[in-house]
């Protein structure tokens, strides 16, 4: 299926980065949402209520990502000159050398103005900055990630949607496919005639949309699956 694909696209979630030691959200026990309240930590309301706690949680995640290395799954995807759509806010696909990465939920590598005046700045993940104000408009600065209830970056979304309408194979990696509108991209690809290959360690909400479902870790399955494509 992949060897014949003319326009493959990948769509990934937190499972792609799990083998790099970056926590997923919904894995039982180990997932972040099993330990933390997502609304308290990843929403505008949570930030308004306790900005220091939210920024300390992101500093903790940033330091963790700084220690992480791309795993074999990131490297296998990065070796494919495809559009890589991801829900992940880490920079591991970029560090693996992927050229076209569409981060639907933003990037933890930047801070941006909370009032969306346009200001944003790179952050050193290993040494995350303390709370600060936007130098352009004095609003608070916050991580450049999409919080619950916030809009996705519309230009990134449009590019991702177009890629899913045009692709002929969508490789879905390491996502529970429960968060919308991101998860809706799988249906968009399928309805546009694409074949859907799912890689996950367990069934997900995307299972019903799979033409092929490969159970295993992405760090193990992706290199094998994509070796076929690389042999083109
Ligand atoms: P989840 O934590 O919801 O799902 C992770 C998926 O990866 C699950 O289906 C696991 O079975 C699977 N998985 C775990 N380890 C794996 C491995 N080594 N190889 C392959 N699969 C593995 O994470 P997401 O689906 O990415 O939202 O969550 C989507 C969004 O919900 C995130 O982007 C975040 C979160 O709230 C925002 O940041 C807005």
Coordinates of C-alpha atoms and ligand atoms in Angstrom, one line a residue:
X1 CA 0.0 0.0 0.0
X2 CA 2.8 2.4 0.9
X3 CA 5.1 1.3 -1.9
X4 CA 2.4 2.3 -4.4
X5 CA 1.5 5.6 -2.5
X6 CA 2.1 8.8 -4.5
X7 CA 1.1 11.3 -1.7
X8 CA 1.5 9.7 1.7
X9 CA 1.0 11.9 4.8
X10 CA 1.7 11.1 8.5
X11 CA -0.5 12.2 11.4
X12 CA 1.0 11.7 14.9
X13 CA 0.2 12.0 18.6
X14 CA 1.9 11.7 21.9
X15 CA 2.6 7.9 21.4
X16 CA 5.3 8.9 18.8
X17 CA 7.3 10.6 21.5
X18 CA 6.6 8.0 24.3
X19 CA 9.8 6.0 23.6
X20 CA 11.8 9.2 23.9
X21 CA 10.6 9.4 27.5
X22 CA 8.0 12.2 26.9
X23 CA 4.7 11.4 28.7
X24 CA 1.6 10.8 26.8
X25 CA -1.7 12.3 28.0
X26 CA -4.2 9.4 28.3
X27 CA -2.1 6.2 28.9
X28 CA -3.4 4.7 32.1
X29 CA -1.2 5.5 35.1
X30 CA 1.6 7.1 33.1
X31 CA -0.4 9.6 31.1
X32 CA -0.2 13.3 32.2
X33 CA -3.9 13.5 32.6
X34 CA -3.8 10.6 35.0
X35 CA -1.7 12.8 37.3
X36 CA -2.7 16.4 36.5
X37 CA -6.0 18.2 35.8
X38 CA -5.8 19.3 32.1
X39 CA -8.2 22.2 32.6
X40 CA -6.2 23.5 35.5
X41 CA -2.9 23.3 33.6
X42 CA -3.7 23.6 29.9
X43 CA -6.5 26.1 29.6
X44 CA -6.8 29.9 29.6
X45 CA -8.9 29.6 32.8
X46 CA -6.2 27.6 34.5
X47 CA -3.6 30.2 33.4
X48 CA -5.7 33.0 34.7
X49 CA -6.3 31.3 38.1
X50 CA -2.7 30.3 38.8
X51 CA -0.2 31.5 36.1
X52 CA 2.8 30.5 38.2
X53 CA 1.7 26.9 38.6
X54 CA 0.9 26.6 34.9
X55 CA 4.3 28.1 33.9
X56 CA 6.1 25.8 36.4
X57 CA 4.4 22.8 34.8
X58 CA 5.4 23.9 31.3
X59 CA 9.0 24.5 32.6
X60 CA 9.0 20.9 33.9
X61 CA 7.8 19.6 30.5
X62 CA 10.3 21.8 28.7
X63 CA 13.2 20.5 30.8
X64 CA 12.0 16.9 30.1
X65 CA 11.8 17.5 26.3
X66 CA 15.3 19.1 26.4
X67 CA 16.6 15.8 27.9
X68 CA 14.7 13.7 25.3
X69 CA 16.2 12.5 22.0
X70 CA 14.3 11.6 18.8
X71 CA 13.5 7.9 18.8
X72 CA 13.6 5.4 15.8
X73 CA 10.0 6.4 15.0
X74 CA 10.8 10.1 14.6
X75 CA 13.9 9.2 12.6
X76 CA 12.0 6.8 10.3
X77 CA 9.3 9.5 9.6
X78 CA 11.9 12.2 9.2
X79 CA 13.5 10.1 6.4
X80 CA 10.3 10.4 4.4
X81 CA 9.8 13.6 2.4
X82 CA 6.2 13.8 3.4
X83 CA 4.0 16.4 5.2
X84 CA 4.1 15.3 8.8
X85 CA 1.0 16.6 10.7
X86 CA 1.4 16.3 14.5
X87 CA -0.6 17.0 17.6
X88 CA 2.7 17.0 19.5
X89 CA 4.2 20.3 20.8
X90 CA 7.7 18.8 21.2
X91 CA 10.4 19.5 18.6
X92 CA 11.6 15.9 18.2
X93 CA 10.4 15.5 14.6
X94 CA 12.3 18.7 13.7
X95 CA 15.4 17.5 15.6
X96 CA 15.1 14.2 13.6
X97 CA 15.4 16.3 10.4
X98 CA 11.7 16.3 9.3
X99 CA 11.3 19.2 6.8
X100 CA 7.5 19.8 6.7
X101 CA 6.0 19.5 10.1
X102 CA 2.5 20.9 10.8
X103 CA 2.1 21.4 14.6
X104 CA -1.7 21.6 15.0
X105 CA -1.4 22.2 18.7
X106 CA 1.5 24.7 18.6
X107 CA 5.0 24.4 19.9
X108 CA 6.4 24.2 23.4
X109 CA 9.6 25.7 22.0
X110 CA 8.2 29.2 21.9
X111 CA 6.5 31.7 24.2
X112 CA 3.9 34.0 22.7
X113 CA 1.8 36.9 23.7
X114 CA -1.4 35.8 25.6
X115 CA -3.3 38.6 23.9
X116 CA -2.2 37.4 20.4
X117 CA -0.6 40.7 19.5
X118 CA 1.8 38.7 17.3
X119 CA 4.8 38.7 19.5
X120 CA 6.5 35.3 20.0
X121 CA 10.0 34.2 21.0
X122 CA 12.1 31.1 21.0
X123 CA 12.6 29.4 24.4
X124 CA 15.6 27.5 25.6
X125 CA 13.9 24.2 26.6
X126 CA 16.7 23.2 29.0
X127 CA 16.5 26.6 30.7
X128 CA 12.9 27.8 30.5
X129 CA 12.3 31.5 31.2
X130 CA 10.3 32.6 34.3
X131 CA 6.9 34.4 33.9
X132 CA 7.2 37.5 31.7
X133 CA 5.3 40.2 29.9
X134 CA 5.0 40.8 26.2
X135 CA 7.5 43.5 25.3
X136 CA 5.1 44.7 22.6
X137 CA 1.9 45.1 24.6
X138 CA 2.7 44.1 28.2
X139 CA 0.2 41.2 28.2
X140 CA 1.4 38.0 29.9
X141 CA 3.7 35.7 27.8
X142 CA 2.6 32.0 27.7
X143 CA 3.8 28.8 26.0
X144 CA 3.0 28.8 22.2
X145 CA 0.8 25.7 22.6
X146 CA -3.0 25.5 22.0
X147 CA -4.9 25.2 25.3
X148 CA -8.3 23.6 25.7
X149 CA -10.9 25.9 24.4
X150 CA -8.4 27.9 22.2
X151 CA -8.4 28.0 18.4
X152 CA -5.9 26.0 16.4
X153 CA -3.6 28.1 14.3
X154 CA -5.9 28.6 11.3
X155 CA -3.1 28.6 8.6
X156 CA -1.6 25.3 10.0
X157 CA -5.1 23.8 10.2
X158 CA -5.9 24.7 6.6
X159 CA -2.6 23.2 5.3
X160 CA -3.2 20.0 7.3
X161 CA -6.8 19.7 6.1
X162 CA -5.6 20.2 2.5
X163 CA -2.9 17.6 2.9
X164 CA -5.4 15.1 4.2
X165 CA -7.8 15.8 1.3
X166 CA -5.0 15.2 -1.2
X167 CA -3.2 12.3 0.4
X168 CA -3.6 8.7 -0.8
X169 CA -2.3 7.0 2.3
X170 CA -2.5 8.5 5.9
X171 CA -0.1 6.9 8.4
X172 CA -1.7 7.5 11.8
X173 CA 0.8 7.1 14.7
X174 CA 0.4 7.0 18.4
X175 CA -2.8 8.9 18.9
X176 CA -6.0 8.1 20.9
X177 CA -7.9 10.2 18.3
X178 CA -10.2 11.6 20.9
X179 CA -9.4 15.3 20.5
X180 CA -11.1 17.4 17.8
X181 CA -10.8 19.0 15.4
X182 CA -7.4 17.2 15.0
X183 CA -8.8 13.7 15.1
X184 CA -11.3 14.7 12.3
X185 CA -8.4 14.8 9.9
X186 CA -8.5 10.9 9.8
X187 CA -12.1 11.0 8.5
X188 CA -11.3 13.8 6.1
X189 CA -8.5 11.6 4.6
X190 CA -10.7 8.5 4.4
X191 CA -13.6 10.4 2.9
X192 CA -11.2 11.7 0.3
X193 CA -10.3 8.2 -0.7
X194 CA -7.1 7.7 1.2
X195 CA -6.1 4.4 2.8
X196 CA -5.5 4.7 6.6
X197 CA -2.7 2.7 8.3
X198 CA -2.8 3.0 12.1
X199 CA 0.2 2.3 14.4
X200 CA -0.6 2.1 18.1
X201 CA 0.1 -0.1 21.0
X202 CA -3.7 -0.6 21.6
X203 CA -7.0 0.0 19.8
X204 CA -8.0 3.7 19.6
X205 CA -11.0 5.8 18.5
X206 CA -9.3 5.7 15.0
X207 CA -9.5 1.9 14.9
X208 CA -12.9 1.9 13.1
X209 CA -11.3 4.0 10.3
X210 CA -8.3 1.8 9.7
X211 CA -7.7 -0.1 6.5
X212 CA -4.7 -1.6 8.3
X213 CA -4.0 -1.5 12.1
X214 CA -0.4 -2.4 13.2
X215 CA -0.1 -3.0 17.0
X216 CA 3.3 -2.3 18.4
X217 CA 5.4 0.7 19.5
X218 CA 6.0 3.3 16.8
X219 CA 9.8 3.1 17.4
X220 CA 9.6 -0.6 16.4
X221 CA 6.9 -0.6 13.7
X222 CA 7.7 2.6 11.8
X223 CA 11.3 1.7 10.7
X224 CA 10.1 -1.7 9.4
X225 CA 7.0 -0.2 7.7
X226 CA 8.9 2.6 6.1
X227 CA 11.9 0.5 5.0
X228 CA 9.5 -0.8 2.3
X229 CA 8.9 2.8 1.1
X230 CA 12.6 3.7 1.3
X231 CA 13.4 0.8 -1.0
X232 CA 11.5 2.6 -3.9
Ligands
LIG1 P1 -2.9 10.4 24.1 O1 -2.2 10.3 25.3 O2 -4.4 10.8 24.2 O3 -2.8 9.1 23.2 C1 -1.6 8.5 23.1 C2 -1.8 7.3 22.2 O4 -0.5 6.7 21.9 C3 -2.6 6.2 22.8 O5 -3.6 5.7 21.9 C4 -1.6 5.1 23.2 O6 -2.1 3.8 23.1 C5 -0.5 5.3 22.1 N1 0.8 4.9 22.5 C6 1.4 5.0 23.7 N2 2.7 4.7 23.6 C7 3.0 4.3 22.3 C8 4.1 3.9 21.5 N3 5.3 3.7 22.1 N4 3.9 3.7 20.2 C9 2.7 3.9 19.6 N5 1.6 4.3 20.2 C10 1.7 4.5 21.5 O7 -2.2 11.5 23.2 P2 -2.8 12.2 21.9 O8 -3.7 11.3 21.1 O9 -1.6 12.8 21.2 O10 -3.9 18.3 23.3 O11 -3.6 13.4 22.5 C11 -4.2 14.4 21.7 C12 -4.2 15.7 22.4 O12 -4.8 15.6 23.7 C13 -2.8 16.3 22.7 O13 -2.3 17.0 21.5 C14 -3.1 17.3 23.8 C15 -3.9 16.3 24.7 O14 -4.7 17.1 25.6 C16 -3.4 19.6 23.3 O15 -2.3 19.8 23.6 C17 -4.4 20.6 22.8

